[in-house]
PDB file of C-alpha atoms in Angstrom:
ATOM      1  CA  ALA A   1      14.407  -5.162 -11.457  1.00 73.00           C
ATOM      2  CA  VAL A   2      12.315  -2.337 -10.712  1.00 76.00           C
ATOM      3  CA  ILE A   3      10.781  -0.672 -13.527  1.00 80.00           C
ATOM      4  CA  ILE A   4       9.512   2.623 -13.270  1.00 80.00           C
ATOM      5  CA  PRO A   5       6.683   3.813 -16.199  1.00 81.00           C
ATOM      6  CA  GLU A   6       7.587   6.723 -17.885  1.00 83.00           C
ATOM      7  CA  SER A   7       5.084   8.969 -16.393  1.00 78.00           C
ATOM      8  CA  LEU A   8       5.407   8.522 -12.672  1.00 79.00           C
ATOM      9  CA  LEU A   9       9.661   9.667 -13.598  1.00 83.00           C
ATOM     10  CA  LEU A  10       7.834  13.001 -15.562  1.00 86.00           C
ATOM     11  CA  GLN A  11       5.187  13.921 -13.094  1.00 88.00           C
ATOM     12  CA  LEU A  12       7.314  13.182  -9.650  1.00 89.00           C
ATOM     13  CA  THR A  13       9.262  14.834  -7.883  1.00 90.00           C
ATOM     14  CA  GLY A  14      13.134  13.630  -7.122  1.00 89.00           C
ATOM     15  CA  ASP A  15      12.387  12.463  -3.373  1.00 91.00           C
ATOM     16  CA  GLN A  16       8.761  10.987  -4.857  1.00 91.00           C
ATOM     17  CA  LEU A  17      10.706   8.882  -7.051  1.00 90.00           C
ATOM     18  CA  ASP A  18      13.424   8.467  -4.135  1.00 90.00           C
ATOM     19  CA  ASP A  19      10.536   6.242  -2.147  1.00 91.00           C
ATOM     20  CA  ILE A  20       9.152   4.915  -4.715  1.00 90.00           C
ATOM     21  CA  GLY A  21      12.608   3.212  -5.827  1.00 89.00           C
ATOM     22  CA  VAL A  22      13.100   2.039  -1.887  1.00 92.00           C
ATOM     23  CA  HIS A  23       9.582   0.771  -1.631  1.00 93.00           C
ATOM     24  CA  GLU A  24      10.111  -1.266  -4.835  1.00 91.00           C
ATOM     25  CA  LEU A  25      13.924  -2.156  -3.256  1.00 91.00           C
ATOM     26  CA  VAL A  26      12.246  -3.366  -0.092  1.00 92.00           C
ATOM     27  CA  HIS A  27       9.453  -6.296  -2.369  1.00 92.00           C
ATOM     28  CA  LEU A  28      13.320  -7.448  -3.452  1.00 91.00           C
ATOM     29  CA  ARG A  29      15.128  -7.349  -0.819  1.00 91.00           C
ATOM     30  CA  ARG A  30      12.069  -9.830   1.311  1.00 90.00           C
ATOM     31  CA  TYR A  31      11.773 -11.599  -2.509  1.00 90.00           C
ATOM     32  CA  ASP A  32       8.449 -10.542  -2.527  1.00 91.00           C
ATOM     33  CA  ASP A  33       8.799 -11.615  -6.098  1.00 90.00           C
ATOM     34  CA  TRP A  34       8.427 -15.126  -5.344  1.00 91.00           C
ATOM     35  CA  SER A  35       6.289 -15.376  -2.453  1.00 89.00           C
ATOM     36  CA  THR A  36       4.167 -13.584  -5.475  1.00 92.00           C
ATOM     37  CA  LEU A  37       4.666 -16.392  -7.561  1.00 92.00           C
ATOM     38  CA  ALA A  38       3.810 -19.474  -5.090  1.00 89.00           C
ATOM     39  CA  GLN A  39       0.928 -17.118  -4.088  1.00 91.00           C
ATOM     40  CA  ARG A  40      -0.959 -16.889  -7.847  1.00 93.00           C
ATOM     41  CA  MET A  41       0.306 -20.466  -8.026  1.00 91.00           C
ATOM     42  CA  LEU A  42      -1.665 -22.313  -5.007  1.00 87.00           C
ATOM     43  CA  ARG A  43      -4.620 -19.570  -5.757  1.00 90.00           C
ATOM     44  CA  GLY A  44      -4.809 -21.214  -9.732  1.00 90.00           C
ATOM     45  CA  VAL A  45      -4.801 -24.350  -8.307  1.00 88.00           C
ATOM     46  CA  PHE A  46      -7.482 -23.787  -5.512  1.00 85.00           C
ATOM     47  CA  PHE A  47      -9.409 -20.655  -7.666  1.00 86.00           C
ATOM     48  CA  PHE A  48     -12.777 -22.269  -6.673  1.00 86.00           C
ATOM     49  CA  HIS A  49     -12.027 -21.512  -2.938  1.00 84.00           C
ATOM     50  CA  PRO A  50     -13.670 -17.958  -1.267  1.00 87.00           C
ATOM     51  CA  ALA A  51     -10.992 -18.343   1.036  1.00 85.00           C
ATOM     52  CA  VAL A  52      -7.641 -18.700  -0.935  1.00 85.00           C
ATOM     53  CA  HIS A  53      -8.860 -15.474  -3.079  1.00 88.00           C
ATOM     54  CA  TRP A  54      -9.541 -13.427   0.032  1.00 88.00           C
ATOM     55  CA  VAL A  55      -6.193 -15.152   1.527  1.00 86.00           C
ATOM     56  CA  CYS A  56      -4.731 -13.933  -1.086  1.00 88.00           C
ATOM     57  CA  ARG A  57      -5.897 -10.237  -0.627  1.00 90.00           C
ATOM     58  CA  GLU A  58      -5.020 -10.354   2.860  1.00 88.00           C
ATOM     59  CA  LEU A  59      -1.872 -11.617   1.773  1.00 88.00           C
ATOM     60  CA  ASP A  60      -1.137  -8.374  -1.354  1.00 91.00           C
ATOM     61  CA  PHE A  61      -1.631  -5.979   1.620  1.00 91.00           C
ATOM     62  CA  ASP A  62       0.798  -7.070   4.092  1.00 89.00           C
ATOM     63  CA  ARG A  63       2.850  -7.867   1.725  1.00 91.00           C
ATOM     64  CA  GLU A  64       2.209  -3.887   0.901  1.00 93.00           C
ATOM     65  CA  VAL A  65       2.413  -2.505   4.427  1.00 91.00           C
ATOM     66  CA  ALA A  66       5.150  -4.036   5.303  1.00 91.00           C
ATOM     67  CA  CYS A  67       7.666  -2.553   1.911  1.00 92.00           C
ATOM     68  CA  ASP A  68       5.989   0.979   3.658  1.00 93.00           C
ATOM     69  CA  ASP A  69       6.971   0.103   6.495  1.00 92.00           C
ATOM     70  CA  GLY A  70      10.381  -0.468   5.281  1.00 91.00           C
ATOM     71  CA  VAL A  71      10.764   2.701   3.312  1.00 93.00           C
ATOM     72  CA  VAL A  72      10.298   4.598   6.687  1.00 92.00           C
ATOM     73  CA  ALA A  73      12.150   2.275   8.107  1.00 90.00           C
ATOM     74  CA  VAL A  74      14.817   3.787   5.993  1.00 91.00           C
ATOM     75  CA  THR A  75      13.802   7.598   5.395  1.00 91.00           C
ATOM     76  CA  ASN A  76      12.746   7.860   9.645  1.00 90.00           C
ATOM     77  CA  GLU A  77       9.333   9.830   7.608  1.00 90.00           C
ATOM     78  CA  ALA A  78       6.134   8.802   7.349  1.00 92.00           C
ATOM     79  CA  LYS A  79       4.684  12.130   6.190  1.00 94.00           C
ATOM     80  CA  PRO A  80       6.458  12.233   2.706  1.00 93.00           C
ATOM     81  CA  TYR A  81       6.088   8.811   1.899  1.00 94.00           C
ATOM     82  CA  ALA A  82       2.240   8.685   2.416  1.00 93.00           C
ATOM     83  CA  ARG A  83       2.440  11.971   0.211  1.00 92.00           C
ATOM     84  CA  SER A  84       4.278  10.129  -2.851  1.00 90.00           C
ATOM     85  CA  LEU A  85       2.187   7.469  -2.113  1.00 90.00           C
ATOM     86  CA  ALA A  86      -1.151   9.599  -2.822  1.00 89.00           C
ATOM     87  CA  GLN A  87       0.435  10.899  -5.785  1.00 87.00           C
ATOM     88  CA  VAL A  88       1.124   8.154  -7.419  1.00 86.00           C
ATOM     89  CA  ALA A  89      -2.872   7.038  -6.424  1.00 84.00           C
ATOM     90  CA  GLU A  90      -4.190   9.962  -7.781  1.00 83.00           C
ATOM     91  CA  MET A  91      -1.996   9.698 -10.953  1.00 81.00           C
ATOM     92  CA  SER A  92      -3.078   6.435 -11.180  1.00 74.00           C
ATOM     93  CA  THR A  93      -7.441   6.971 -10.439  1.00 69.00           C
ATOM     94  CA  SER A  94      -6.863   9.703 -13.030  1.00 64.00           C
ATOM     95  CA  ARG A  95      -5.614   7.966 -16.280  1.00 59.00           C
ATOM     96  CA  ARG A  96      -7.277   5.007 -17.974  1.00 55.00           C
ATOM     97  CA  ALA A  97      -3.932   2.615 -17.707  1.00 51.00           C
ATOM     98  CA  PRO A  98      -2.654   1.876 -14.635  1.00 51.00           C
ATOM     99  CA  VAL A  99       0.547   3.175 -13.389  1.00 52.00           C
ATOM    100  CA  LEU A 100       2.424   1.198 -11.874  1.00 56.00           C
ATOM    101  CA  ALA A 101       2.642  -3.000 -11.456  1.00 56.00           C
ATOM    102  CA  SER A 102      -0.024  -5.090 -10.490  1.00 51.00           C
ATOM    103  CA  GLY A 103       0.529  -4.225  -6.128  1.00 52.00           C
ATOM    104  CA  ALA A 104       0.729  -0.498  -6.618  1.00 53.00           C
ATOM    105  CA  ALA A 105      -3.506  -0.637  -8.170  1.00 51.00           C
ATOM    106  CA  PHE A 106      -5.052  -1.699  -5.343  1.00 57.00           C
ATOM    107  CA  ARG A 107      -8.895  -0.242  -4.809  1.00 66.00           C
ATOM    108  CA  LYS A 108      -9.101   3.295  -3.210  1.00 69.00           C
ATOM    109  CA  SER A 109      -9.838   2.044   0.560  1.00 78.00           C
ATOM    110  CA  GLN A 110      -6.646   0.199   0.499  1.00 86.00           C
ATOM    111  CA  ILE A 111      -4.748   2.805  -0.585  1.00 88.00           C
ATOM    112  CA  TYR A 112      -6.539   4.909   1.654  1.00 89.00           C
ATOM    113  CA  ARG A 113      -5.133   2.413   5.197  1.00 91.00           C
ATOM    114  CA  ARG A 114      -1.610   1.836   3.763  1.00 91.00           C
ATOM    115  CA  ILE A 115      -1.755   5.731   4.205  1.00 91.00           C
ATOM    116  CA  GLU A 116      -3.470   5.697   7.386  1.00 91.00           C
ATOM    117  CA  LEU A 117      -1.444   2.924   8.245  1.00 90.00           C
ATOM    118  CA  LEU A 118       1.786   4.926   7.851  1.00 90.00           C
ATOM    119  CA  LEU A 119       0.619   8.083  10.273  1.00 90.00           C
ATOM    120  CA  ASN A 120      -0.395   6.637  12.616  1.00 87.00           C
ATOM    121  CA  GLY A 121       2.426   7.170  15.069  1.00 77.00           C
ATOM    122  CA  MET A 122       1.364   4.710  17.856  1.00 77.00           C
ATOM    123  CA  ARG A 123       1.694   1.738  15.465  1.00 74.00           C
ATOM    124  CA  ASP A 124       4.327  -1.201  16.052  1.00 72.00           C
ATOM    125  CA  ARG A 125       6.369  -0.841  12.666  1.00 71.00           C
ATOM    126  CA  ARG A 126       8.941  -3.662  12.928  1.00 70.00           C
ATOM    127  CA  PRO A 127       8.739  -6.728  10.765  1.00 64.00           C
ATOM    128  CA  ARG A 128       6.839  -9.041  12.379  1.00 63.00           C
ATOM    129  CA  VAL A 129       4.793 -12.409  11.208  1.00 63.00           C
ATOM    130  CA  SER A 130       1.444 -11.804  10.361  1.00 65.00           C
ATOM    131  CA  GLY A 131      -1.357 -13.575  11.723  1.00 71.00           C
ATOM    132  CA  ILE A 132      -2.295 -14.920   8.402  1.00 70.00           C
ATOM    133  CA  SER A 133       0.424 -16.428   7.633  1.00 69.00           C
ATOM    134  CA  PHE A 134       1.365 -17.512  10.724  1.00 73.00           C
ATOM    135  CA  ALA A 135      -2.091 -19.307   9.835  1.00 77.00           C
ATOM    136  CA  LEU A 136      -1.063 -20.420   7.210  1.00 73.00           C
ATOM    137  CA  VAL A 137       2.054 -22.130   7.723  1.00 72.00           C
ATOM    138  CA  VAL A 138       0.048 -23.463  11.118  1.00 76.00           C
ATOM    139  CA  LEU A 139      -2.290 -25.750   8.579  1.00 78.00           C
ATOM    140  CA  VAL A 140       0.319 -25.934   6.277  1.00 72.00           C
ATOM    141  CA  VAL A 141       1.905 -27.792   8.898  1.00 72.00           C
ATOM    142  CA  ILE A 142      -0.469 -30.262  10.221  1.00 80.00           C
ATOM    143  CA  GLY A 143      -1.835 -30.896   7.154  1.00 70.00           C
ATOM    144  CA  VAL A 144       1.708 -32.797   5.637  1.00 66.00           C
ATOM    145  CA  ALA A 145       1.930 -33.999   9.073  1.00 70.00           C
ATOM    146  CA  SER A 146      -1.612 -35.926   8.124  1.00 71.00           C
ATOM    147  CA  GLU A 147      -0.032 -37.218   5.533  1.00 66.00           C
ATOM    148  CA  PHE A 148       2.831 -38.490   7.693  1.00 64.00           C
ATOM    149  CA  ALA A 149       0.769 -39.914   9.878  1.00 66.00           C
ATOM    150  CA  ASN A 150      -0.552 -42.143   7.288  1.00 62.00           C
ATOM    151  CA  LEU A 151       2.635 -43.637   6.220  1.00 57.00           C
ATOM    152  CA  PRO A 152       3.538 -46.150   8.868  1.00 55.00           C
ATOM    153  CA  ALA A 153       0.680 -47.883   7.288  1.00 51.00           C
ATOM    154  CA  PHE A 154       1.563 -48.235   3.863  1.00 48.00           C
ATOM    155  CA  VAL A 155       5.010 -49.419   4.856  1.00 48.00           C
ATOM    156  CA  ALA A 156       3.094 -51.688   7.212  1.00 47.00           C
ATOM    157  CA  MET A 157       1.478 -53.117   4.213  1.00 47.00           C
ATOM    158  CA  VAL A 158       4.666 -54.742   2.446  1.00 47.00           C
ATOM    159  CA  GLY A 159       4.898 -57.457   4.983  1.00 47.00           C
ATOM    160  CA  ARG A 160       1.374 -58.513   3.290  1.00 50.00           C
ATOM    161  CA  GLY A 161       0.612 -60.410   0.160  1.00 53.00           C
ATOM    162  CA  PRO A 162       2.613 -61.900  -2.599  1.00 58.00           C
ATOM    163  CA  TYR A 163       5.750 -60.659  -3.584  1.00 59.00           C
ATOM    164  CA  GLU A 164       6.862 -60.123  -7.033  1.00 65.00           C
ATOM    165  CA  ARG A 165      10.728 -59.030  -7.622  1.00 67.00           C
ATOM    166  CA  SER A 166      12.174 -57.350 -10.916  1.00 67.00           C
ATOM    167  CA  GLN A 167      16.400 -56.750 -11.251  1.00 69.00           C
ATOM    168  CA  TRP A 168      17.362 -54.595 -14.102  1.00 69.00           C
ATOM    169  CA  THR A 169      21.272 -53.643 -15.626  1.00 72.00           C
ATOM    170  CA  ALA A 170      21.338 -50.172 -17.210  1.00 68.00           C
ATOM    171  CA  ASP A 171      24.356 -48.121 -17.842  1.00 70.00           C
ATOM    172  CA  GLY A 172      26.914 -51.020 -14.780  1.00 74.00           C
ATOM    173  CA  ARG A 173      24.617 -50.193 -12.772  1.00 76.00           C
ATOM    174  CA  THR A 174      21.582 -52.767 -11.027  1.00 76.00           C
ATOM    175  CA  VAL A 175      18.267 -51.541 -10.204  1.00 71.00           C
ATOM    176  CA  GLN A 176      16.258 -54.126  -8.048  1.00 70.00           C
ATOM    177  CA  MET A 177      11.901 -53.735  -6.923  1.00 67.00           C
ATOM    178  CA  ASP A 178      10.406 -55.536  -4.749  1.00 69.00           C
ATOM    179  CA  LEU A 179       6.713 -55.164  -4.925  1.00 64.00           C
ATOM    180  CA  ALA A 180       4.171 -56.257  -2.099  1.00 60.00           C
ATOM    181  CA  GLY A 181       0.144 -56.208  -2.146  1.00 53.00           C
TER     182      GLY A 181
END
């Protein structure tokens, strides 16, 4: 669901609301709610690691830029959307309470960077995998592969030591377990 605060409905034009709505719908199409949830859970587990916080900030920014690019892909106009983004940023800094969800509540420098990227006509806006995302996937794959590399040594232990055998029946099914080591 996309929830738009009443203050935006009253102060933005119809075209600006369309731009904001398309941006939020791009988030939904990309399943950013689920990726953000997974990211927040990982950050909670690795709360003590400063690199995790930095990567999460970069992923949050890249996620917003990707949705900005999605708006431009739909509307074919970057300047009106940049104006809409600037208007929302101005509204959020003039109030004590945030205007939009946490994804829109970036620091001023991040809003400026997003607007600058929107107005850069030389930038390639085609969807692509970010370097940070690619590096994270590679690190996870290497970590999982290193754990699987230890698996043959664990399996090889089965041949050593005394065995214990347990067997039980429940609901007409028999389960047998052999323990070694």
